[in-house]
mmCIF file of C-alpha atoms and ligand atoms in Angstrom:
data_model
loop_
_atom_site.group_PDB
_atom_site.id
_atom_site.type_symbol
_atom_site.label_atom_id
_atom_site.label_comp_id
_atom_site.label_asym_id
_atom_site.label_seq_id
_atom_site.Cartn_x
_atom_site.Cartn_y
_atom_site.Cartn_z
ATOM 1 C CA UNK A 26 0.036 -0.118 0.068
ATOM 2 C CA UNK A 27 1.258 3.416 -0.894
ATOM 3 C CA UNK A 28 1.156 6.128 1.667
ATOM 4 C CA UNK A 29 -1.191 9.010 0.922
ATOM 5 C CA UNK A 30 -0.281 12.694 1.734
ATOM 6 C CA UNK A 31 -2.640 15.687 1.197
ATOM 7 C CA UNK A 32 -1.281 19.082 1.120
ATOM 8 C CA UNK A 33 -3.873 21.763 1.700
ATOM 9 C CA UNK A 34 -2.900 25.099 0.135
ATOM 10 C CA UNK A 35 -1.267 24.879 -3.448
ATOM 11 C CA UNK A 36 0.665 28.108 -3.186
ATOM 12 C CA UNK A 37 4.380 28.447 -2.945
ATOM 13 C CA UNK A 38 5.070 26.157 0.207
ATOM 14 C CA UNK A 39 2.158 23.701 -0.619
ATOM 15 C CA UNK A 40 3.228 23.082 -4.236
ATOM 16 C CA UNK A 41 6.887 22.933 -3.443
ATOM 17 C CA UNK A 42 6.221 20.473 -0.672
ATOM 18 C CA UNK A 43 4.314 18.311 -3.222
ATOM 19 C CA UNK A 44 7.413 18.489 -5.410
ATOM 20 C CA UNK A 45 9.715 17.301 -2.758
ATOM 21 C CA UNK A 46 7.433 14.608 -1.502
ATOM 22 C CA UNK A 47 6.728 13.237 -4.938
ATOM 23 C CA UNK A 48 10.398 13.438 -5.836
ATOM 24 C CA UNK A 49 11.341 11.446 -2.775
ATOM 25 C CA UNK A 50 8.630 9.003 -3.575
ATOM 26 C CA UNK A 51 7.211 9.289 -0.148
ATOM 27 C CA UNK A 52 3.571 8.546 -1.353
ATOM 28 C CA UNK A 53 0.815 9.610 -3.467
ATOM 29 C CA UNK A 54 0.077 13.295 -3.159
ATOM 30 C CA UNK A 55 -3.272 15.220 -3.201
ATOM 31 C CA UNK A 56 -3.095 18.920 -3.541
ATOM 32 C CA UNK A 57 -6.086 21.036 -2.416
ATOM 33 C CA UNK A 58 -6.895 24.793 -2.712
ATOM 34 C CA UNK A 59 -9.823 26.976 -2.880
ATOM 35 C CA UNK A 60 -8.568 28.592 -6.133
ATOM 36 C CA UNK A 61 -10.254 26.839 -9.010
ATOM 37 C CA UNK A 62 -7.723 25.068 -11.450
ATOM 38 C CA UNK A 63 -4.542 25.905 -9.452
ATOM 39 C CA UNK A 64 -4.138 22.572 -7.652
ATOM 40 C CA UNK A 65 -5.266 20.674 -10.848
ATOM 41 C CA UNK A 66 -2.695 22.467 -13.111
ATOM 42 C CA UNK A 67 0.168 22.186 -10.632
ATOM 43 C CA UNK A 68 -0.753 18.559 -9.825
ATOM 44 C CA UNK A 69 -0.796 17.576 -13.444
ATOM 45 C CA UNK A 70 2.398 19.381 -14.303
ATOM 46 C CA UNK A 71 4.070 17.565 -11.396
ATOM 47 C CA UNK A 72 2.684 14.264 -12.430
ATOM 48 C CA UNK A 73 4.224 14.573 -15.830
ATOM 49 C CA UNK A 74 7.706 15.133 -14.217
ATOM 50 C CA UNK A 75 7.522 11.667 -12.592
ATOM 51 C CA UNK A 76 8.490 9.592 -15.775
ATOM 52 C CA UNK A 77 11.541 11.960 -16.074
ATOM 53 C CA UNK A 78 12.418 11.619 -12.423
ATOM 54 C CA UNK A 79 11.673 7.831 -12.495
ATOM 55 C CA UNK A 80 9.363 8.134 -9.538
ATOM 56 C CA UNK A 81 5.973 6.340 -9.149
ATOM 57 C CA UNK A 82 4.303 9.070 -7.117
ATOM 58 C CA UNK A 83 0.786 10.029 -8.352
ATOM 59 C CA UNK A 84 -0.328 13.420 -7.906
ATOM 60 C CA UNK A 85 -3.745 14.899 -8.181
ATOM 61 C CA UNK A 86 -5.103 18.434 -7.610
ATOM 62 C CA UNK A 87 -8.598 19.197 -6.334
ATOM 63 C CA UNK A 88 -10.995 21.573 -4.747
ATOM 64 C CA UNK A 89 -12.901 18.605 -3.204
ATOM 65 C CA UNK A 90 -11.698 17.161 0.140
ATOM 66 C CA UNK A 91 -13.292 13.851 -0.815
ATOM 67 C CA UNK A 92 -10.249 13.384 -2.892
ATOM 68 C CA UNK A 93 -8.154 13.697 0.230
ATOM 69 C CA UNK A 94 -10.027 10.939 2.002
ATOM 70 C CA UNK A 95 -8.048 8.386 4.066
ATOM 71 C CA UNK A 96 -4.761 10.469 3.959
ATOM 72 C CA UNK A 97 -2.114 9.190 6.429
ATOM 73 C CA UNK A 98 -0.483 12.763 6.571
ATOM 74 C CA UNK A 99 -2.252 16.104 5.951
ATOM 75 C CA UNK A 100 0.078 19.096 5.586
ATOM 76 C CA UNK A 101 -1.635 22.429 6.039
ATOM 77 C CA UNK A 102 -0.104 25.427 4.238
ATOM 78 C CA UNK A 103 -3.263 27.313 3.494
ATOM 79 C CA UNK A 104 -3.318 30.873 4.474
ATOM 80 C CA UNK A 105 -1.764 34.157 3.734
ATOM 81 C CA UNK A 106 2.029 34.727 3.761
ATOM 82 C CA UNK A 107 3.744 37.752 5.060
ATOM 83 C CA UNK A 108 4.529 40.920 3.048
ATOM 84 C CA UNK A 109 7.414 43.228 3.652
ATOM 85 C CA UNK A 110 6.896 45.039 7.097
ATOM 86 C CA UNK A 111 4.478 42.472 8.326
ATOM 87 C CA UNK A 112 5.160 40.275 11.162
ATOM 88 C CA UNK A 113 3.985 36.584 11.269
ATOM 89 C CA UNK A 114 1.480 37.663 14.122
ATOM 90 C CA UNK A 115 -0.095 40.054 11.727
ATOM 91 C CA UNK A 116 -1.598 37.130 9.940
ATOM 92 C CA UNK A 117 -3.463 35.649 13.169
ATOM 93 C CA UNK A 118 -7.096 36.515 12.389
ATOM 94 C CA UNK A 119 -7.412 35.925 8.612
ATOM 95 C CA UNK A 120 -5.214 32.526 8.917
ATOM 96 C CA UNK A 121 -7.414 31.480 11.901
ATOM 97 C CA UNK A 122 -10.587 31.693 9.828
ATOM 98 C CA UNK A 123 -8.795 29.656 7.049
ATOM 99 C CA UNK A 124 -7.452 27.162 9.452
ATOM 100 C CA UNK A 125 -10.969 26.556 10.981
ATOM 101 C CA UNK A 126 -12.425 25.917 7.588
ATOM 102 C CA UNK A 127 -9.646 23.456 6.547
ATOM 103 C CA UNK A 128 -9.314 21.514 9.706
ATOM 104 C CA UNK A 129 -13.143 20.741 9.576
ATOM 105 C CA UNK A 130 -12.869 19.396 6.097
ATOM 106 C CA UNK A 131 -9.578 17.311 6.912
ATOM 107 C CA UNK A 132 -10.974 15.650 10.022
ATOM 108 C CA UNK A 133 -14.216 14.633 8.214
ATOM 109 C CA UNK A 134 -12.302 12.826 5.465
ATOM 110 C CA UNK A 135 -9.063 11.595 7.290
ATOM 111 C CA UNK A 136 -10.028 11.207 10.938
ATOM 112 C CA UNK A 137 -6.755 9.125 11.613
ATOM 113 C CA UNK A 138 -4.327 11.272 9.901
ATOM 114 C CA UNK A 139 -1.177 13.070 11.288
ATOM 115 C CA UNK A 140 -1.301 16.901 10.860
ATOM 116 C CA UNK A 141 1.601 18.842 9.970
ATOM 117 C CA UNK A 142 0.794 22.582 10.458
ATOM 118 C CA UNK A 143 2.811 25.127 8.413
ATOM 119 C CA UNK A 144 0.537 28.238 8.310
ATOM 120 C CA UNK A 145 1.611 31.280 10.218
ATOM 121 C CA UNK A 146 1.688 32.365 12.888
ATOM 122 C CA UNK A 147 2.783 28.763 13.381
ATOM 123 C CA UNK A 148 2.387 28.001 17.005
ATOM 124 C CA UNK A 149 -1.006 29.511 17.228
ATOM 125 C CA UNK A 150 -2.216 27.863 14.078
ATOM 126 C CA UNK A 151 -0.898 24.557 15.327
ATOM 127 C CA UNK A 152 -2.889 25.131 18.549
ATOM 128 C CA UNK A 153 -6.019 25.991 16.501
ATOM 129 C CA UNK A 154 -5.712 22.789 14.597
ATOM 130 C CA UNK A 155 -5.068 20.789 17.738
ATOM 131 C CA UNK A 156 -8.188 22.327 19.500
ATOM 132 C CA UNK A 157 -10.407 22.086 16.455
ATOM 133 C CA UNK A 158 -9.485 18.574 15.418
ATOM 134 C CA UNK A 159 -9.581 17.158 18.878
ATOM 135 C CA UNK A 160 -6.653 14.845 17.817
ATOM 136 C CA UNK A 161 -4.300 13.601 20.445
ATOM 137 C CA UNK A 162 -1.168 15.821 20.752
ATOM 138 C CA UNK A 163 0.981 13.108 19.132
ATOM 139 C CA UNK A 164 -0.909 13.640 15.864
ATOM 140 C CA UNK A 165 -0.587 17.418 15.515
ATOM 141 C CA UNK A 166 2.962 18.777 14.782
ATOM 142 C CA UNK A 167 3.986 22.281 13.818
ATOM 143 C CA UNK A 168 6.838 22.886 11.302
ATOM 144 C CA UNK A 169 9.215 25.712 12.217
ATOM 145 C CA UNK A 170 12.208 24.354 14.230
ATOM 146 C CA UNK A 171 13.571 22.401 11.397
ATOM 147 C CA UNK A 172 13.575 25.409 9.077
ATOM 148 C CA UNK A 173 15.038 27.776 11.750
ATOM 149 C CA UNK A 174 17.710 25.227 12.565
ATOM 150 C CA UNK A 175 18.476 24.702 8.756
ATOM 151 C CA UNK A 176 18.886 28.511 8.424
ATOM 152 C CA UNK A 177 21.345 28.447 11.433
ATOM 153 C CA UNK A 178 23.198 25.433 10.021
ATOM 154 C CA UNK A 179 23.570 27.077 6.582
ATOM 155 C CA UNK A 180 24.977 30.269 8.078
ATOM 156 C CA UNK A 181 27.361 28.191 10.325
ATOM 157 C CA UNK A 182 28.565 26.196 7.287
ATOM 158 C CA UNK A 183 29.134 29.335 5.199
ATOM 159 C CA UNK A 184 31.037 30.956 8.078
ATOM 160 C CA UNK A 185 33.303 27.832 8.744
ATOM 161 C CA UNK A 186 33.380 26.716 5.082
ATOM 162 C CA UNK A 187 32.465 23.095 6.040
ATOM 163 C CA UNK A 188 29.919 20.800 4.692
ATOM 164 C CA UNK A 189 26.267 21.469 5.769
ATOM 165 C CA UNK A 190 26.138 17.709 6.608
ATOM 166 C CA UNK A 191 28.674 18.300 9.521
ATOM 167 C CA UNK A 192 26.652 21.084 11.184
ATOM 168 C CA UNK A 193 23.832 20.193 13.617
ATOM 169 C CA UNK A 194 21.968 22.925 15.320
ATOM 170 C CA UNK A 195 18.906 23.442 17.703
ATOM 171 C CA UNK A 196 16.654 26.311 17.563
ATOM 172 C CA UNK A 197 13.796 26.092 20.117
ATOM 173 C CA UNK A 198 10.915 28.252 21.121
ATOM 174 C CA UNK A 199 8.159 29.901 19.164
ATOM 175 C CA UNK A 200 8.538 30.459 15.397
ATOM 176 C CA UNK A 201 8.818 34.314 15.576
ATOM 177 C CA UNK A 202 11.079 36.973 16.905
ATOM 178 C CA UNK A 203 11.311 35.205 20.257
ATOM 179 C CA UNK A 204 12.823 31.866 18.838
ATOM 180 C CA UNK A 205 15.740 30.526 20.926
ATOM 181 C CA UNK A 206 18.792 29.395 18.839
ATOM 182 C CA UNK A 207 20.941 27.308 21.180
ATOM 183 C CA UNK A 208 24.623 27.670 20.203
ATOM 184 C CA UNK A 209 25.590 25.504 23.107
ATOM 185 C CA UNK A 210 23.830 22.488 21.568
ATOM 186 C CA UNK A 211 25.069 23.220 18.067
ATOM 187 C CA UNK A 212 27.962 21.402 16.735
ATOM 188 C CA UNK A 213 30.317 20.925 13.677
ATOM 189 C CA UNK A 214 31.241 17.169 13.504
ATOM 190 C CA UNK A 215 30.631 16.821 17.268
ATOM 191 C CA UNK A 216 32.564 20.093 18.217
ATOM 192 C CA UNK A 217 30.383 22.671 19.935
ATOM 193 C CA UNK A 218 30.353 25.686 17.575
ATOM 194 C CA UNK A 219 31.039 27.903 20.659
ATOM 195 C CA UNK A 220 34.685 26.617 20.437
ATOM 196 C CA UNK A 221 34.967 27.317 16.778
ATOM 197 C CA UNK A 222 33.365 30.652 16.270
ATOM 198 C CA UNK A 223 33.959 33.701 18.269
ATOM 199 C CA UNK A 224 31.269 35.252 20.336
ATOM 200 C CA UNK A 225 30.608 38.387 18.280
ATOM 201 C CA UNK A 226 30.380 36.410 15.067
ATOM 202 C CA UNK A 227 28.255 33.766 16.678
ATOM 203 C CA UNK A 228 25.720 36.537 17.905
ATOM 204 C CA UNK A 229 25.605 37.890 14.284
ATOM 205 C CA UNK A 230 24.585 34.416 13.041
ATOM 206 C CA UNK A 231 22.027 33.989 15.823
ATOM 207 C CA UNK A 232 20.564 37.308 14.888
ATOM 208 C CA UNK A 233 20.582 36.632 11.199
ATOM 209 C CA UNK A 234 18.766 33.257 11.880
ATOM 210 C CA UNK A 235 16.124 35.048 13.930
ATOM 211 C CA UNK A 236 15.640 37.378 11.001
ATOM 212 C CA UNK A 237 16.017 34.672 8.405
ATOM 213 C CA UNK A 238 12.428 34.897 7.253
ATOM 214 C CA UNK A 239 12.178 38.559 7.083
ATOM 215 C CA UNK A 240 15.364 38.774 5.031
ATOM 216 C CA UNK A 241 13.758 36.550 2.332
ATOM 217 C CA UNK A 242 10.455 38.493 2.534
ATOM 218 C CA UNK A 243 12.335 41.764 2.002
ATOM 219 C CA UNK A 244 13.921 40.262 -1.276
ATOM 220 C CA UNK A 245 10.748 38.712 -2.530
ATOM 221 C CA UNK A 246 8.231 41.525 -1.633
ATOM 222 C CA UNK A 247 5.192 39.676 -2.573
ATOM 223 C CA UNK A 248 5.683 36.546 -0.468
ATOM 224 C CA UNK A 249 7.755 34.553 1.815
ATOM 225 C CA UNK A 250 10.228 31.694 1.849
ATOM 226 C CA UNK A 251 9.224 28.291 0.560
ATOM 227 C CA UNK A 252 12.015 26.187 -0.631
ATOM 228 C CA UNK A 253 13.461 25.462 2.768
ATOM 229 C CA UNK A 254 10.159 25.464 4.530
ATOM 230 C CA UNK A 255 8.765 22.659 2.173
ATOM 231 C CA UNK A 256 12.062 20.732 2.312
ATOM 232 C CA UNK A 257 11.484 20.790 6.206
ATOM 233 C CA UNK A 258 8.005 19.365 5.728
ATOM 234 C CA UNK A 259 9.361 16.534 3.518
ATOM 235 C CA UNK A 260 11.929 15.674 6.257
ATOM 236 C CA UNK A 261 9.193 15.415 8.780
ATOM 237 C CA UNK A 262 6.991 13.155 6.549
ATOM 238 C CA UNK A 263 9.880 10.930 5.797
ATOM 239 C CA UNK A 264 10.666 10.541 9.481
ATOM 240 C CA UNK A 265 7.040 9.487 10.061
ATOM 241 C CA UNK A 266 6.505 7.051 7.097
ATOM 242 C CA UNK A 267 9.871 5.403 7.527
ATOM 243 C CA UNK A 268 9.357 5.317 11.325
ATOM 244 C CA UNK A 269 12.976 6.748 11.634
ATOM 245 C CA UNK A 270 12.458 7.923 15.439
ATOM 246 C CA UNK A 271 14.363 10.933 14.342
ATOM 247 C CA UNK A 272 14.882 13.792 16.818
ATOM 248 C CA UNK A 273 13.957 17.031 15.218
ATOM 249 C CA UNK A 274 12.875 20.476 16.632
ATOM 250 C CA UNK A 275 9.171 20.740 15.921
ATOM 251 C CA UNK A 276 6.321 22.681 17.644
ATOM 252 C CA UNK A 277 4.397 20.474 20.016
ATOM 253 C CA UNK A 278 1.679 20.850 22.628
ATOM 254 C CA UNK A 279 3.429 20.994 26.038
ATOM 255 C CA UNK A 280 1.848 19.603 29.079
ATOM 256 C CA UNK A 281 4.391 20.616 31.769
ATOM 257 C CA UNK A 282 7.557 19.927 29.704
ATOM 258 C CA UNK A 283 10.038 22.730 29.970
ATOM 259 C CA UNK A 284 7.624 24.174 32.752
ATOM 260 C CA UNK A 285 5.070 25.252 30.168
ATOM 261 C CA UNK A 286 1.519 23.902 30.124
ATOM 262 C CA UNK A 287 -1.214 24.196 27.548
ATOM 263 C CA UNK A 288 0.561 25.555 24.458
ATOM 264 C CA UNK A 289 2.627 24.846 21.346
ATOM 265 C CA UNK A 290 6.140 25.764 21.516
ATOM 266 C CA UNK A 291 9.279 24.520 19.458
ATOM 267 C CA UNK A 292 11.008 21.573 21.393
ATOM 268 C CA UNK A 293 13.161 18.592 20.289
ATOM 269 C CA UNK A 294 10.806 15.712 19.487
ATOM 270 C CA UNK A 295 11.125 12.049 18.314
ATOM 271 C CA UNK A 296 9.154 11.627 15.131
ATOM 272 C CA UNK A 297 8.266 8.132 14.189
ATOM 273 C CA UNK A 298 5.181 6.114 12.711
ATOM 274 C CA UNK A 299 2.883 7.479 15.599
ATOM 275 C CA UNK A 300 3.851 11.112 15.058
ATOM 276 C CA UNK A 301 5.383 12.710 18.072
ATOM 277 C CA UNK A 302 6.589 9.580 20.029
ATOM 278 C CA UNK A 303 8.674 11.574 22.742
ATOM 279 C CA UNK A 304 9.245 15.098 23.742
ATOM 280 C CA UNK A 305 12.901 15.332 24.695
ATOM 281 C CA UNK A 306 13.788 17.585 27.650
ATOM 282 C CA UNK A 307 17.133 19.095 27.569
ATOM 283 C CA UNK A 308 18.728 21.243 30.356
ATOM 284 C CA UNK A 309 18.520 24.936 29.650
ATOM 285 C CA UNK A 310 20.659 27.652 31.334
ATOM 286 C CA UNK A 311 18.710 30.265 33.388
ATOM 287 C CA UNK A 312 19.008 32.687 30.294
ATOM 288 C CA UNK A 313 17.995 30.204 27.773
ATOM 289 C CA UNK A 314 14.894 29.151 30.038
ATOM 290 C CA UNK A 315 13.930 32.803 30.321
ATOM 291 C CA UNK A 316 14.069 33.219 26.602
ATOM 292 C CA UNK A 317 11.970 29.954 26.164
ATOM 293 C CA UNK A 318 9.519 31.304 28.678
ATOM 294 C CA UNK A 319 9.143 34.572 26.951
ATOM 295 C CA UNK A 320 8.564 32.701 23.720
ATOM 296 C CA UNK A 321 5.819 30.611 25.225
ATOM 297 C CA UNK A 322 4.261 33.610 26.755
ATOM 298 C CA UNK A 323 3.960 35.311 23.475
ATOM 299 C CA UNK A 324 2.485 32.184 21.975
ATOM 300 C CA UNK A 325 -0.196 32.090 24.789
ATOM 301 C CA UNK A 326 -1.034 35.819 24.107
ATOM 302 C CA UNK A 327 -1.761 35.073 20.485
ATOM 303 C CA UNK A 328 -3.849 32.075 21.391
ATOM 304 C CA UNK A 329 -5.886 34.231 23.782
ATOM 305 C CA UNK A 330 -6.766 36.537 21.078
ATOM 306 C CA UNK A 331 -8.392 33.714 18.968
ATOM 307 C CA UNK A 332 -9.611 31.915 22.043
ATOM 308 C CA UNK A 333 -7.827 28.462 21.377
HETATM 309 N N1 LIG B 20 6.034 27.526 9.456
HETATM 310 C C1 LIG B 20 6.960 28.128 8.719
HETATM 311 O O1 LIG B 20 8.074 27.914 8.954
HETATM 312 C C2 LIG B 20 6.507 28.787 7.419
HETATM 313 C C3 LIG B 20 7.424 28.957 6.496
HETATM 314 C C4 LIG B 20 6.832 29.630 5.185
HETATM 315 C C5 LIG B 20 5.596 29.906 5.128
HETATM 316 N N2 LIG B 20 4.695 29.702 6.258
HETATM 317 C C6 LIG B 20 3.354 30.057 6.058
HETATM 318 O O2 LIG B 20 2.698 29.160 5.277
HETATM 319 C C7 LIG B 20 1.467 29.732 4.693
HETATM 320 C C8 LIG B 20 1.557 29.501 3.166
HETATM 321 O O3 LIG B 20 2.649 30.354 2.491
HETATM 322 P P1 LIG B 20 2.788 30.412 0.992
HETATM 323 O O4 LIG B 20 4.017 31.110 0.760
HETATM 324 O O5 LIG B 20 2.554 28.909 0.453
HETATM 325 O O6 LIG B 20 1.529 31.258 0.580
HETATM 326 P P2 LIG B 20 0.808 31.293 -0.837
HETATM 327 O O7 LIG B 20 -0.077 32.515 -0.752
HETATM 328 O O8 LIG B 20 1.637 31.093 -1.903
HETATM 329 O O9 LIG B 20 -0.176 29.931 -0.724
HETATM 330 C C9 LIG B 20 -1.212 29.823 0.185
HETATM 331 C C10 LIG B 20 -2.467 29.178 -0.561
HETATM 332 O O10 LIG B 20 -3.420 28.888 0.418
HETATM 333 C C11 LIG B 20 -4.567 28.959 -0.350
HETATM 334 N N3 LIG B 20 -5.673 29.089 0.522
HETATM 335 C C12 LIG B 20 -6.230 30.107 1.069
HETATM 336 N N4 LIG B 20 -7.378 29.895 1.891
HETATM 337 C C13 LIG B 20 -7.611 28.605 1.721
HETATM 338 C C14 LIG B 20 -8.581 27.764 2.203
HETATM 339 N N5 LIG B 20 -9.567 28.137 3.039
HETATM 340 N N6 LIG B 20 -8.514 26.353 1.792
HETATM 341 C C15 LIG B 20 -7.608 25.876 0.921
HETATM 342 N N7 LIG B 20 -6.517 26.727 0.388
HETATM 343 C C16 LIG B 20 -6.621 28.005 0.796
HETATM 344 C C17 LIG B 20 -4.399 30.029 -1.267
HETATM 345 O O11 LIG B 20 -5.414 30.083 -2.416
HETATM 346 C C18 LIG B 20 -3.033 29.933 -1.769
HETATM 347 O O12 LIG B 20 -2.985 29.139 -3.050
HETATM 348 C C19 LIG B 20 1.467 31.226 5.117
HETATM 349 O O13 LIG B 20 0.683 31.439 6.219
HETATM 350 C C20 LIG B 20 3.057 31.488 5.472
HETATM 351 O O14 LIG B 20 3.164 32.493 6.373
HETATM 352 C C21 LIG B 20 5.234 29.125 7.397
#
């Protein structure tokens, strides 16, 4: 049996996620969007790339959630992206309405799926999906930390002129200005980067990581990043379908972990066939814990506005 993945929202992130998923032959992909013709056109185009790529992934675009029925994973990218000068939080009310509509339809047709949430503001949208779907927390996962960590890894690799494969990094906390990059837990071939990069340079890399999304929005002007965000989605899907038990930073609903209760924040999780199989608690310094708490508080504030 082939796995089935639905991607809701066939814009930049959704369509590019479908591309990575199909190219990695992770399963058959259904693209959904409200804009008539867009998912159908992009789906057909991608399908026609498969003989060239030698991949047996079937892709179909649709407006009708009936086509998504029985999906194993549903990735939600529907929503409005940022424009220059906007923060992710500015998208709250409009994307809340979209998320409510989407989650209702997804749950109706795929009651046993694992949800991967991408729409911003990420943590608040993941919380919306969690509350409205009534799924267990293992099956609602927010994508942000992998992207933020990948940005950090790319900048470190550039700075040290080493392979990106050698660089591991952890960025925790909410997906926003309060994200918490952890240089202490970031390494190059096992060597802590704090021993390889002087503090001033490292601080600059940390700041560039925090502003990583805005830097791209400023260049693009009419939208936000999508290649790296959708590659991060594919990594999560692969970890789940291949039951890899991979430790990745994702937004998860915390129930006391890291001293936070009742909200989504980015933490290291173990991703496997059941979704989030474990939340890994690492020791934080008082400063890191304070930054983490600040991040959680800002997520809670947003969730209070939309009452989730
Ligand atoms: N979590 C992250 O790290 C991360 C990274 C990048 C983008 N994002 C977020 O992902 C979202 C999508 O970004 P994008 O660049 O693909 O935007 P986009 O505008 O290119 O695509 C969004 C798509 O959603 C569709 N849509 C809107 N309402 C819908 C509904 N009710 N049902 C189905 N589809 C609907 C739109 O028609 C559009 O095609 C944004 O909210 C963006 O901020 C998050």
